[in-house]
C-alpha positions in Angstrom: -18.3 21.6 -1.5 -17.1 24.5 -3.5 -19.2 25.9 -6.3 -17.6 27.1 -9.2 -18.7 29.3 -12.1 -16.9 29.6 -15.6 -17.3 32.4 -17.9 -15.4 34.0 -20.9 -15.8 31.4 -23.5 -16.9 32.4 -27.2 -15.8 32.2 -30.8 -12.5 33.5 -31.9 -10.4 33.3 -34.9 -7.0 31.2 -34.9 -4.4 33.2 -33.6 -6.6 35.1 -31.4 -6.8 35.2 -27.4 -9.5 34.8 -24.7 -9.6 34.7 -21.0 -11.3 32.3 -19.1 -12.8 33.1 -15.4 -13.6 30.6 -12.6 -15.2 32.1 -9.6 -15.3 29.8 -6.5 -17.5 30.1 -3.4 -18.4 27.9 -0.6 -15.8 25.9 1.3 -12.8 27.3 -0.3 -10.7 26.5 2.6 -11.1 22.8 1.8 -9.2 23.0 -1.6 -5.7 22.9 -2.3 -5.7 23.6 -6.1 -7.9 24.8 -9.0 -7.5 23.1 -12.5 -8.7 23.9 -16.0 -9.9 21.0 -17.9 -11.2 20.6 -21.5 -13.0 18.5 -23.7 -13.3 18.3 -27.2 -16.0 16.2 -29.2 -15.2 12.7 -29.1 -12.4 13.0 -26.7 -11.5 12.4 -23.1 -11.5 15.3 -20.6 -7.9 16.5 -20.1 -6.4 18.6 -17.4 -4.5 21.5 -19.1 -3.4 23.8 -16.2 -3.4 23.9 -12.5 -2.7 26.4 -9.7 -2.2 25.3 -6.1 -3.1 27.3 -3.0 0.7 28.1 -2.9 0.8 29.5 -6.5 2.5 26.7 -8.2 1.4 26.5 -11.7 1.6 23.4 -14.1 0.8 23.1 -17.7 0.0 20.2 -20.0 2.4 20.0 -23.1 -0.4 21.1 -25.6 -1.0 24.6 -24.2 2.3 25.1 -22.5 4.0 28.7 -23.6 0.4 29.7 -24.8 -1.8 29.5 -21.8 -1.3 31.2 -18.6 -3.0 30.3 -15.4 -3.2 32.9 -12.5 -5.5 33.9 -9.7 -6.9 36.7 -7.9 -7.3 35.6 -4.3 -9.3 38.8 -3.1 -12.0 37.6 -5.5 -11.5 34.0 -5.4 -11.2 33.6 -8.9 -8.8 32.0 -11.2 -8.1 33.0 -14.6 -7.0 31.1 -18.0 -5.5 33.3 -20.5 -5.4 31.6 -23.6 -2.9 33.1 -26.4 -2.4 31.8 -29.9 -5.4 29.8 -30.2 -5.4 27.0 -32.6 -8.5 25.0 -34.0 -7.4 22.0 -31.9 -8.4 24.3 -28.9 -11.8 24.1 -29.6 -13.6 22.5 -26.4 -15.7 22.9 -23.6 -13.6 24.2 -20.8 -14.3 23.2 -17.2 -12.8 24.3 -13.8 -12.5 22.0 -11.0 -11.5 22.3 -7.3 -9.0 19.8 -5.7 -10.1 18.7 -2.2 -7.2 18.5 0.2 -8.8 15.5 2.1 -8.7 13.3 -1.2 -6.3 15.2 -3.4 -8.9 14.9 -6.1 -10.9 17.0 -8.4 -14.4 16.8 -6.9 -16.2 20.0 -7.6 -16.8 21.2 -11.2 -18.2 24.1 -13.0 -20.7 23.9 -15.6 -18.2 24.6 -18.5 -17.8 27.2 -21.2 -17.5 26.7 -24.9 -14.4 27.8 -26.8 -14.5 27.7 -30.4 -11.5 28.5 -32.6 -12.4 29.1 -36.3 -9.5 28.5 -38.7 
């Protein structure tokens, strides 16, 4: 099992930036990717960015060219740099670990709130 702790959320004006962090611990060897999800009020949780153990990144169209996912392997931490924020980016952001055995996201952080004021 992998434990994940997000940090870095907060209130920001439209057009501003925030950087989220996801610190992982536990059975790191058992995962092959970390993903960032978000869930806005009344909407389904959506996957917005992933980074694999090989460093391959992928983004949802809604955040492409604005958000950047990266990692610090020495610190077992994944980051989500969010730029040019819009009011529609307001959501609770979660990081999740994808297990090698099932190739599914099974371990989740507690979430961090991001609020973008217009």
